[in-house]
Amino acid sequence: MNARDLFDLSGKTALITGSSGGLGLAMARGLAEAGAAVILNGRDASKLDAAAQALIAAGHKVTTAVFDVSNEAAVMAAFDGFDRAGTAIDILINNAGIQFRKPMVDLAAEDWRRVIETNLTSAFLIGRESARRMIARGRGGKIINIGSLTSEVARATVAPYTAAKGGIKQLTRSMAAEWAAHGIQANAIGPGYIVTDMNTALVEDARFDAWVRGRTPSGRWGTPDDLIGAAVFLASPASTYVNGQIIYVDGGMLAVL
């Protein structure tokens, strides 16, 4: 296989959760440009349709799946629908996530559970259903979980997010441990500080913005497009012997004191 073919996703189908905008949509576009048919997921049907139409207009093969990734019954129903439609998912990117900032001493258990279920439990649920089908088909597959800098380090006021993203790192390793024998590669991407809607308040905070730029060796915030290369690599034949790893796309932040 030549170098160009190593990154070719033609004939593959990818499900990207939380992909009506931000990181998910950028990675979906990257996979589509590499040749994959993509399934966009979210809870807002109108926003999801607008994202899909933009990709379709660019010549890509796109469908949508509206369901709540943290609801097991909804996840099961969605995969039953994929089965009925004859849709075989070769690549899964578990991207859906939320943030919630509050000191732990003021944190309600309900808010803790909401963040854990959306950021971590959903990756387990959708990863499980994808893997069941990948194993049954016997041709392997790719699972990419989205972690964070907080898969490694912590910041005040984001305890549930930090716990969830730390869990993503270990869930990824568990997936590799159990499914590598079936030809499934499970890896993760750990984004640094990226300009997205979820981080708008931080970007607009002059002091925090200066801290990010000063703390990051690259001297800037990341953009959603910065994740495309890692996503295509981990989704492609180029990463066939890479398993259980997390690639940090953070401008070097974790590498320095």
Coordinates of N, CA and C in Angstrom, one line a residue, residues 10-203:
S10 N -12.1 5.9 1.4 CA -13.1 5.6 0.4 C -13.7 4.2 0.8
G11 N -15.1 4.2 0.7 CA -15.8 3.0 1.0 C -16.1 2.7 2.4
K12 N -15.6 3.6 3.3 CA -15.9 3.5 4.7 C -17.0 4.5 5.2
T13 N -17.7 4.1 6.2 CA -18.8 4.9 6.8 C -18.4 5.3 8.2
A14 N -18.5 6.6 8.5 CA -18.1 7.1 9.8 C -19.3 7.7 10.5
L15 N -19.5 7.4 11.8 CA -20.4 8.1 12.7 C -19.7 9.0 13.6
I16 N -20.0 10.3 13.6 CA -19.4 11.2 14.5 C -20.4 11.8 15.4
T17 N -20.3 11.6 16.7 CA -21.3 12.1 17.6 C -21.0 13.6 17.9
G18 N -22.1 14.3 18.2 CA -21.9 15.7 18.5 C -21.3 16.5 17.4
S19 N -21.8 16.3 16.2 CA -21.2 16.8 15.0 C -22.0 17.9 14.2
S20 N -22.9 18.6 14.8 CA -23.6 19.6 14.2 C -22.8 20.9 14.1
G21 N -21.7 20.9 14.8 CA -20.8 22.1 14.8 C -19.5 21.8 15.5
G22 N -18.6 22.8 15.6 CA -17.4 22.7 16.4 C -16.5 21.6 15.9
L23 N -15.9 20.9 16.9 CA -14.9 19.9 16.6 C -15.5 18.7 15.8
G24 N -16.7 18.3 16.2 CA -17.3 17.2 15.5 C -17.5 17.4 14.0
L25 N -18.0 18.6 13.7 CA -18.3 18.9 12.3 C -17.0 19.0 11.5
A26 N -15.9 19.6 12.1 CA -14.7 19.7 11.4 C -14.1 18.4 11.1
M27 N -14.1 17.5 12.1 CA -13.6 16.1 11.9 C -14.4 15.3 10.9
A28 N -15.8 15.5 10.9 CA -16.6 14.9 9.9 C -16.2 15.4 8.5
R29 N -16.0 16.7 8.4 CA -15.6 17.2 7.0 C -14.3 16.6 6.6
G30 N -13.3 16.5 7.6 CA -12.0 15.9 7.2 C -12.2 14.5 6.8
L31 N -13.0 13.7 7.5 CA -13.1 12.3 7.1 C -13.9 12.2 5.7
A32 N -14.8 13.1 5.5 CA -15.5 13.1 4.2 C -14.6 13.5 3.1
E33 N -13.7 14.4 3.3 CA -12.7 14.8 2.3 C -11.7 13.7 2.0
A34 N -11.5 12.8 3.0 CA -10.7 11.6 2.8 C -11.4 10.5 2.1
G35 N -12.7 10.7 1.8 CA -13.4 9.7 1.1 C -14.5 8.9 1.8
A36 N -14.7 9.2 3.1 CA -15.7 8.4 3.9 C -17.1 9.0 3.7
A37 N -18.1 8.2 3.8 CA -19.5 8.6 4.0 C -19.6 8.9 5.5
V38 N -20.2 10.0 5.8 CA -20.3 10.4 7.2 C -21.8 10.5 7.7
I39 N -22.0 10.1 9.0 CA -23.3 10.2 9.6 C -23.1 11.2 10.7
L40 N -23.8 12.4 10.6 CA -23.7 13.4 11.6 C -24.7 13.1 12.7
N41 N -24.4 13.4 13.9 CA -25.3 13.1 15.1 C -25.4 14.4 15.9
G42 N -26.6 14.6 16.5 CA -26.8 15.6 17.4 C -28.3 15.5 17.9
R43 N -28.7 16.4 18.8 CA -30.1 16.4 19.3 C -30.9 17.5 18.6
D44 N -30.3 18.5 18.0 CA -31.1 19.5 17.3 C -31.2 19.2 15.8
A45 N -32.4 18.8 15.4 CA -32.5 18.3 14.0 C -32.3 19.4 13.0
S46 N -32.7 20.6 13.3 CA -32.5 21.7 12.3 C -31.1 22.1 12.2
K47 N -30.3 22.2 13.3 CA -28.9 22.5 13.2 C -28.1 21.4 12.5
L48 N -28.5 20.1 12.8 CA -27.9 19.0 12.2 C -28.1 19.0 10.7
D49 N -29.3 19.3 10.3 CA -29.6 19.3 8.8 C -28.9 20.4 8.1
A50 N -28.7 21.6 8.8 CA -27.9 22.7 8.1 C -26.5 22.3 8.0
A51 N -25.9 21.6 8.9 CA -24.5 21.1 8.8 C -24.4 20.1 7.7
A52 N -25.4 19.2 7.6 CA -25.4 18.2 6.6 C -25.5 18.8 5.2
Q53 N -26.3 19.7 5.0 CA -26.5 20.4 3.7 C -25.3 21.1 3.3
A54 N -24.5 21.7 4.2 CA -23.3 22.3 3.8 C -22.3 21.3 3.3
L55 N -22.2 20.2 3.9 CA -21.3 19.1 3.4 C -21.7 18.5 2.1
I56 N -23.0 18.3 2.0 CA -23.6 17.8 0.8 C -23.3 18.7 -0.4
A57 N -23.4 20.0 -0.2 CA -23.2 21.0 -1.2 C -21.7 21.0 -1.7
A58 N -20.8 20.5 -0.8 CA -19.4 20.4 -1.1 C -19.1 19.1 -1.8
G59 N -20.1 18.2 -2.0 CA -20.0 17.0 -2.8 C -19.7 15.8 -1.9
H60 N -20.0 15.8 -0.6 CA -19.8 14.7 0.2 C -21.1 13.9 0.5
K61 N -20.9 12.6 0.8 CA -22.0 11.7 1.1 C -22.3 11.8 2.6
V62 N -23.5 12.4 3.0 CA -23.8 12.7 4.4 C -25.2 12.3 4.7
T63 N -25.4 11.7 5.9 CA -26.7 11.4 6.4 C -26.7 11.9 7.9
T64 N -27.9 12.0 8.5 CA -27.9 12.5 9.9 C -28.7 11.4 10.8
A65 N -28.3 11.5 12.0 CA -29.0 10.6 13.0 C -29.2 11.4 14.3
V66 N -30.5 11.7 14.5 CA -30.8 12.6 15.7 C -31.2 11.7 16.8
F67 N -30.3 11.7 17.9 CA -30.6 11.0 19.1 C -29.7 11.4 20.2
D68 N -30.1 11.2 21.4 CA -29.3 11.6 22.6 C -28.3 10.5 23.0
V69 N -27.0 10.8 22.8 CA -26.0 9.8 23.0 C -25.9 9.3 24.5
S70 N -26.5 10.0 25.4 CA -26.4 9.6 26.8 C -27.6 8.7 27.3
N71 N -28.5 8.5 26.3 CA -29.8 7.7 26.6 C -29.6 6.4 26.0
E72 N -29.5 5.3 26.8 CA -29.2 4.0 26.3 C -30.3 3.5 25.3
A73 N -31.6 3.8 25.7 CA -32.7 3.3 24.8 C -32.6 4.0 23.4
A74 N -32.2 5.3 23.5 CA -32.1 6.1 22.2 C -30.9 5.6 21.4
V75 N -29.8 5.2 22.0 CA -28.7 4.7 21.3 C -29.0 3.3 20.7
M76 N -29.7 2.5 21.5 CA -30.1 1.1 20.9 C -31.0 1.3 19.7
A77 N -32.0 2.2 19.9 CA -32.9 2.4 18.8 C -32.2 2.9 17.5
A78 N -31.2 3.8 17.7 CA -30.5 4.4 16.6 C -29.7 3.3 15.9
F79 N -29.1 2.4 16.6 CA -28.3 1.3 16.0 C -29.2 0.3 15.3
D80 N -30.4 0.0 15.9 CA -31.4 -0.8 15.3 C -31.7 -0.2 13.9
G81 N -31.9 1.1 13.9 CA -32.2 1.8 12.6 C -31.1 1.6 11.6
F82 N -29.8 1.8 12.1 CA -28.7 1.6 11.2 C -28.7 0.1 10.6
D83 N -29.0 -0.8 11.4 CA -29.1 -2.2 11.0 C -30.2 -2.4 9.9
R84 N -31.3 -1.8 10.2 CA -32.4 -2.0 9.2 C -32.1 -1.4 7.9
A85 N -31.4 -0.3 7.9 CA -31.0 0.4 6.7 C -29.8 -0.2 6.0
G86 N -29.2 -1.2 6.6 CA -28.0 -1.8 6.0 C -26.8 -0.9 6.2
T87 N -26.7 0.0 7.2 CA -25.6 0.9 7.4 C -24.6 0.2 8.3
A88 N -23.4 0.0 7.8 CA -22.3 -0.6 8.6 C -21.3 0.5 9.0
I89 N -21.2 0.7 10.2 CA -20.3 1.8 10.7 C -18.9 1.2 10.8
D90 N -17.9 1.7 10.1 CA -16.6 1.3 10.1 C -15.7 2.1 11.0
I91 N -16.1 3.4 11.2 CA -15.4 4.4 12.0 C -16.3 5.1 12.9
L92 N -16.0 5.1 14.2 CA -16.7 5.9 15.2 C -15.9 6.9 15.8
I93 N -16.4 8.2 15.9 CA -15.7 9.2 16.6 C -16.7 9.6 17.7
N94 N -16.3 9.3 19.0 CA -17.1 9.7 20.2 C -16.7 11.1 20.6
N95 N -17.4 12.1 20.0 CA -17.1 13.5 20.2 C -18.0 14.2 21.1
A96 N -19.3 13.8 21.3 CA -20.3 14.5 22.0 C -19.8 14.8 23.4
G97 N -20.0 16.0 23.8 CA -19.6 16.4 25.2 C -20.2 17.7 25.6
I98 N -20.2 18.0 26.9 CA -20.6 19.2 27.5 C -19.7 19.6 28.6
Q99 N -19.7 20.9 29.0 CA -18.9 21.4 30.1 C -19.8 22.0 31.1
F100 N -19.4 22.0 32.4 CA -20.2 22.6 33.4 C -19.2 23.1 34.5
R101 N -19.1 24.4 34.7 CA -18.1 25.0 35.6 C -18.8 25.4 37.0
K102 N -18.3 24.8 38.0 CA -18.8 25.1 39.4 C -17.8 24.5 40.4
P103 N -17.5 25.2 41.5 CA -16.7 24.5 42.5 C -17.3 23.3 43.0
M104 N -16.5 22.3 43.4 CA -17.0 21.0 43.8 C -17.9 21.1 45.0
V105 N -17.6 22.0 45.9 CA -18.4 22.1 47.2 C -19.8 22.6 46.9
D106 N -20.0 23.2 45.7 CA -21.3 23.7 45.3 C -22.0 22.8 44.3
L107 N -21.3 21.7 43.9 CA -21.8 20.9 42.8 C -22.9 20.0 43.1
A108 N -24.0 20.0 42.4 CA -25.1 19.1 42.7 C -24.8 17.7 42.0
A109 N -25.2 16.7 42.6 CA -25.0 15.3 42.1 C -25.6 15.2 40.7
E110 N -26.8 15.9 40.5 CA -27.4 15.8 39.2 C -26.6 16.4 38.1
D111 N -25.9 17.5 38.4 CA -25.0 18.1 37.4 C -23.7 17.2 37.1
W112 N -23.2 16.6 38.2 CA -22.1 15.7 38.1 C -22.5 14.5 37.1
R113 N -23.7 13.9 37.4 CA -24.1 12.8 36.6 C -24.3 13.2 35.1
R114 N -24.9 14.4 34.9 CA -25.2 14.9 33.5 C -23.9 15.0 32.7
V115 N -22.8 15.5 33.3 CA -21.6 15.6 32.6 C -20.9 14.3 32.4
I116 N -20.9 13.4 33.4 CA -20.3 12.1 33.2 C -21.1 11.3 32.2
E117 N -22.4 11.3 32.2 CA -23.2 10.5 31.3 C -23.0 11.0 29.8
T118 N -22.9 12.3 29.6 CA -22.8 12.9 28.3 C -21.3 12.7 27.7
N119 N -20.3 12.9 28.6 CA -19.0 12.8 28.1 C -18.3 11.4 28.2
L120 N -18.7 10.6 29.1 CA -18.1 9.3 29.3 C -19.0 8.1 29.0
T121 N -20.2 8.1 29.7 CA -21.1 6.9 29.5 C -21.5 6.8 28.0
S122 N -21.7 7.9 27.3 CA -22.1 7.9 25.9 C -21.0 7.2 25.1
A123 N -19.8 7.4 25.4 CA -18.7 6.8 24.6 C -18.7 5.3 24.8
F124 N -19.0 4.9 26.1 CA -19.1 3.4 26.3 C -20.3 2.8 25.5
L125 N -21.5 3.5 25.6 CA -22.7 3.0 25.0 C -22.5 2.8 23.5
I126 N -22.1 3.9 22.9 CA -22.0 3.9 21.4 C -20.8 3.0 20.9
G127 N -19.7 3.1 21.7 CA -18.6 2.2 21.4 C -19.0 0.7 21.5
R128 N -19.7 0.4 22.5 CA -20.2 -1.0 22.7 C -21.0 -1.5 21.5
E129 N -22.0 -0.6 21.1 CA -22.9 -1.0 20.0 C -22.1 -1.1 18.7
S130 N -21.2 -0.2 18.5 CA -20.4 -0.2 17.3 C -19.5 -1.4 17.2
A131 N -18.8 -1.7 18.4 CA -17.9 -2.9 18.4 C -18.7 -4.2 18.2
R132 N -19.8 -4.3 18.8 CA -20.6 -5.6 18.6 C -20.8 -5.9 17.1
R133 N -21.1 -4.8 16.4 CA -21.3 -5.0 14.9 C -20.0 -5.2 14.2
M134 N -19.0 -4.4 14.6 CA -17.7 -4.6 13.9 C -17.2 -6.0 14.1
I135 N -17.3 -6.6 15.3 CA -16.9 -7.9 15.6 C -17.6 -8.9 14.8
A136 N -19.0 -8.8 14.7 CA -19.8 -9.7 14.0 C -19.5 -9.7 12.5
R137 N -19.1 -8.5 11.9 CA -18.8 -8.4 10.5 C -17.4 -9.0 10.2
G138 N -16.5 -9.0 11.2 CA -15.2 -9.6 11.0 C -14.2 -8.9 10.2
R139 N -14.4 -7.6 10.0 CA -13.4 -6.8 9.2 C -12.8 -5.6 10.0
G140 N -13.0 -5.7 11.3 CA -12.4 -4.7 12.2 C -13.1 -3.4 12.1
G141 N -12.4 -2.3 12.6 CA -13.0 -1.0 12.6 C -12.1 0.0 13.4
K142 N -12.5 1.2 13.5 CA -11.8 2.3 14.1 C -12.7 3.0 15.1
I143 N -12.3 3.1 16.4 CA -13.0 3.9 17.4 C -12.1 5.0 17.9
I144 N -12.5 6.2 17.8 CA -11.7 7.4 18.2 C -12.5 8.1 19.3
N145 N -12.0 8.1 20.5 CA -12.7 8.9 21.6 C -12.0 10.2 21.7
I146 N -12.8 11.2 22.1 CA -12.3 12.6 22.3 C -12.1 12.8 23.7
G147 N -10.8 12.9 24.1 CA -10.4 13.2 25.5 C -10.2 14.7 25.6
S148 N -9.2 15.1 26.4 CA -8.9 16.5 26.7 C -7.6 16.6 27.4
L149 N -7.1 17.8 27.5 CA -5.9 18.0 28.4 C -6.3 17.5 29.8
T150 N -7.5 17.6 30.2 CA -7.9 17.1 31.5 C -8.0 15.5 31.6
S151 N -7.6 14.9 30.5 CA -7.4 13.4 30.6 C -6.1 13.2 31.4
E152 N -5.3 14.2 31.5 CA -4.0 14.2 32.2 C -3.8 15.1 33.4
V153 N -4.4 16.3 33.3 CA -4.2 17.3 34.3 C -5.6 17.9 34.7
A154 N -5.6 18.6 35.8 CA -6.9 19.1 36.3 C -6.8 20.6 36.4
R155 N -8.0 21.2 36.4 CA -8.2 22.7 36.7 C -9.4 22.8 37.6
A156 N -9.3 23.8 38.4 CA -10.4 24.1 39.4 C -11.7 24.3 38.6
T157 N -12.8 24.0 39.2 CA -14.2 24.2 38.8 C -14.7 23.3 37.7
V158 N -13.9 22.4 37.2 CA -14.4 21.5 36.2 C -14.2 20.0 36.5
A159 N -14.5 19.7 37.8 CA -14.3 18.3 38.3 C -15.0 17.2 37.5
P160 N -16.3 17.4 37.2 CA -17.0 16.3 36.5 C -16.4 16.1 35.1
Y161 N -16.1 17.2 34.4 CA -15.5 17.1 33.1 C -14.1 16.4 33.2
T162 N -13.3 16.8 34.2 CA -12.0 16.2 34.4 C -12.1 14.7 34.6
A163 N -13.0 14.3 35.5 CA -13.2 12.9 35.8 C -13.7 12.1 34.5
A164 N -14.6 12.7 33.8 CA -15.0 12.1 32.5 C -13.9 11.9 31.5
K165 N -13.1 13.0 31.3 CA -12.1 12.9 30.3 C -10.9 12.0 30.8
G166 N -10.7 11.9 32.1 CA -9.7 10.9 32.6 C -10.2 9.5 32.3
G167 N -11.5 9.4 32.5 CA -12.2 8.1 32.2 C -12.1 7.7 30.7
I168 N -12.2 8.7 29.9 CA -12.1 8.5 28.4 C -10.7 7.8 28.1
K169 N -9.7 8.3 28.7 CA -8.3 7.7 28.5 C -8.3 6.3 28.8
Q170 N -8.9 5.9 30.0 CA -8.8 4.5 30.5 C -9.9 3.7 29.7
L171 N -11.0 4.3 29.3 CA -12.0 3.5 28.5 C -11.3 3.1 27.2
T172 N -10.6 4.1 26.6 CA -9.9 3.8 25.3 C -9.0 2.6 25.5
R173 N -8.2 2.6 26.6 CA -7.3 1.5 26.8 C -8.1 0.2 27.0
S174 N -9.2 0.2 27.7 CA -10.0 -1.0 27.9 C -10.6 -1.5 26.6
M175 N -11.0 -0.6 25.7 CA -11.5 -1.0 24.4 C -10.4 -1.7 23.6
A176 N -9.2 -1.1 23.7 CA -8.1 -1.7 22.9 C -7.8 -3.1 23.5
A177 N -7.8 -3.2 24.8 CA -7.5 -4.5 25.5 C -8.5 -5.6 25.1
E178 N -9.8 -5.2 24.9 CA -10.8 -6.2 24.6 C -11.0 -6.5 23.2
W179 N -10.8 -5.4 22.3 CA -11.2 -5.5 20.9 C -10.1 -5.6 19.9
A180 N -8.9 -5.4 20.3 CA -7.8 -5.4 19.4 C -7.7 -6.8 18.6
A181 N -8.0 -7.8 19.3 CA -7.9 -9.2 18.7 C -8.9 -9.3 17.6
H182 N -9.9 -8.4 17.5 CA -10.9 -8.5 16.5 C -10.6 -7.4 15.3
G183 N -9.4 -6.9 15.4 CA -9.0 -6.0 14.3 C -9.6 -4.6 14.5
I184 N -10.0 -4.2 15.7 CA -10.5 -2.9 16.1 C -9.4 -2.1 16.7
Q185 N -9.1 -0.9 16.2 CA -8.2 0.0 16.9 C -9.0 1.1 17.6
A186 N -8.8 1.2 18.9 CA -9.4 2.2 19.7 C -8.4 3.2 20.2
N187 N -8.5 4.4 19.8 CA -7.5 5.4 20.3 C -8.3 6.7 20.6
A188 N -7.6 7.7 21.1 CA -8.2 8.9 21.5 C -7.4 10.1 21.0
I189 N -8.1 11.3 20.9 CA -7.5 12.6 20.6 C -7.8 13.4 21.9
G190 N -6.7 14.1 22.3 CA -6.8 15.0 23.5 C -6.6 16.5 23.0
P191 N -7.7 17.2 22.7 CA -7.5 18.6 22.2 C -7.0 19.5 23.3
G192 N -6.3 20.5 23.0 CA -5.9 21.5 23.9 C -7.0 22.6 23.9
Y193 N -6.6 23.8 24.2 CA -7.6 24.9 24.2 C -8.0 25.3 22.7
I194 N -9.2 25.0 22.3 CA -9.7 25.1 21.0 C -10.8 26.2 21.0
V195 N -10.8 27.0 20.0 CA -11.8 28.0 19.8 C -13.1 27.4 19.3
T196 N -14.1 27.2 20.2 CA -15.4 26.6 19.9 C -16.4 27.4 20.7
D197 N -17.7 27.1 20.4 CA -18.8 27.7 21.1 C -18.7 27.4 22.6
M198 N -18.2 26.2 23.0 CA -18.2 25.8 24.4 C -17.1 26.7 25.2
N199 N -16.2 27.2 24.4 CA -15.1 28.0 25.1 C -15.2 29.5 24.8
T200 N -16.4 29.9 24.3 CA -16.5 31.4 24.0 C -16.2 32.3 25.2
A201 N -16.7 32.0 26.3 CA -16.5 32.8 27.5 C -15.0 32.9 27.9
L202 N -14.3 31.8 27.7 CA -12.9 31.8 28.0 C -12.1 32.6 26.9
V203 N -12.5 32.5 25.7 CA -11.8 33.2 24.6 C -12.0 34.7 24.8

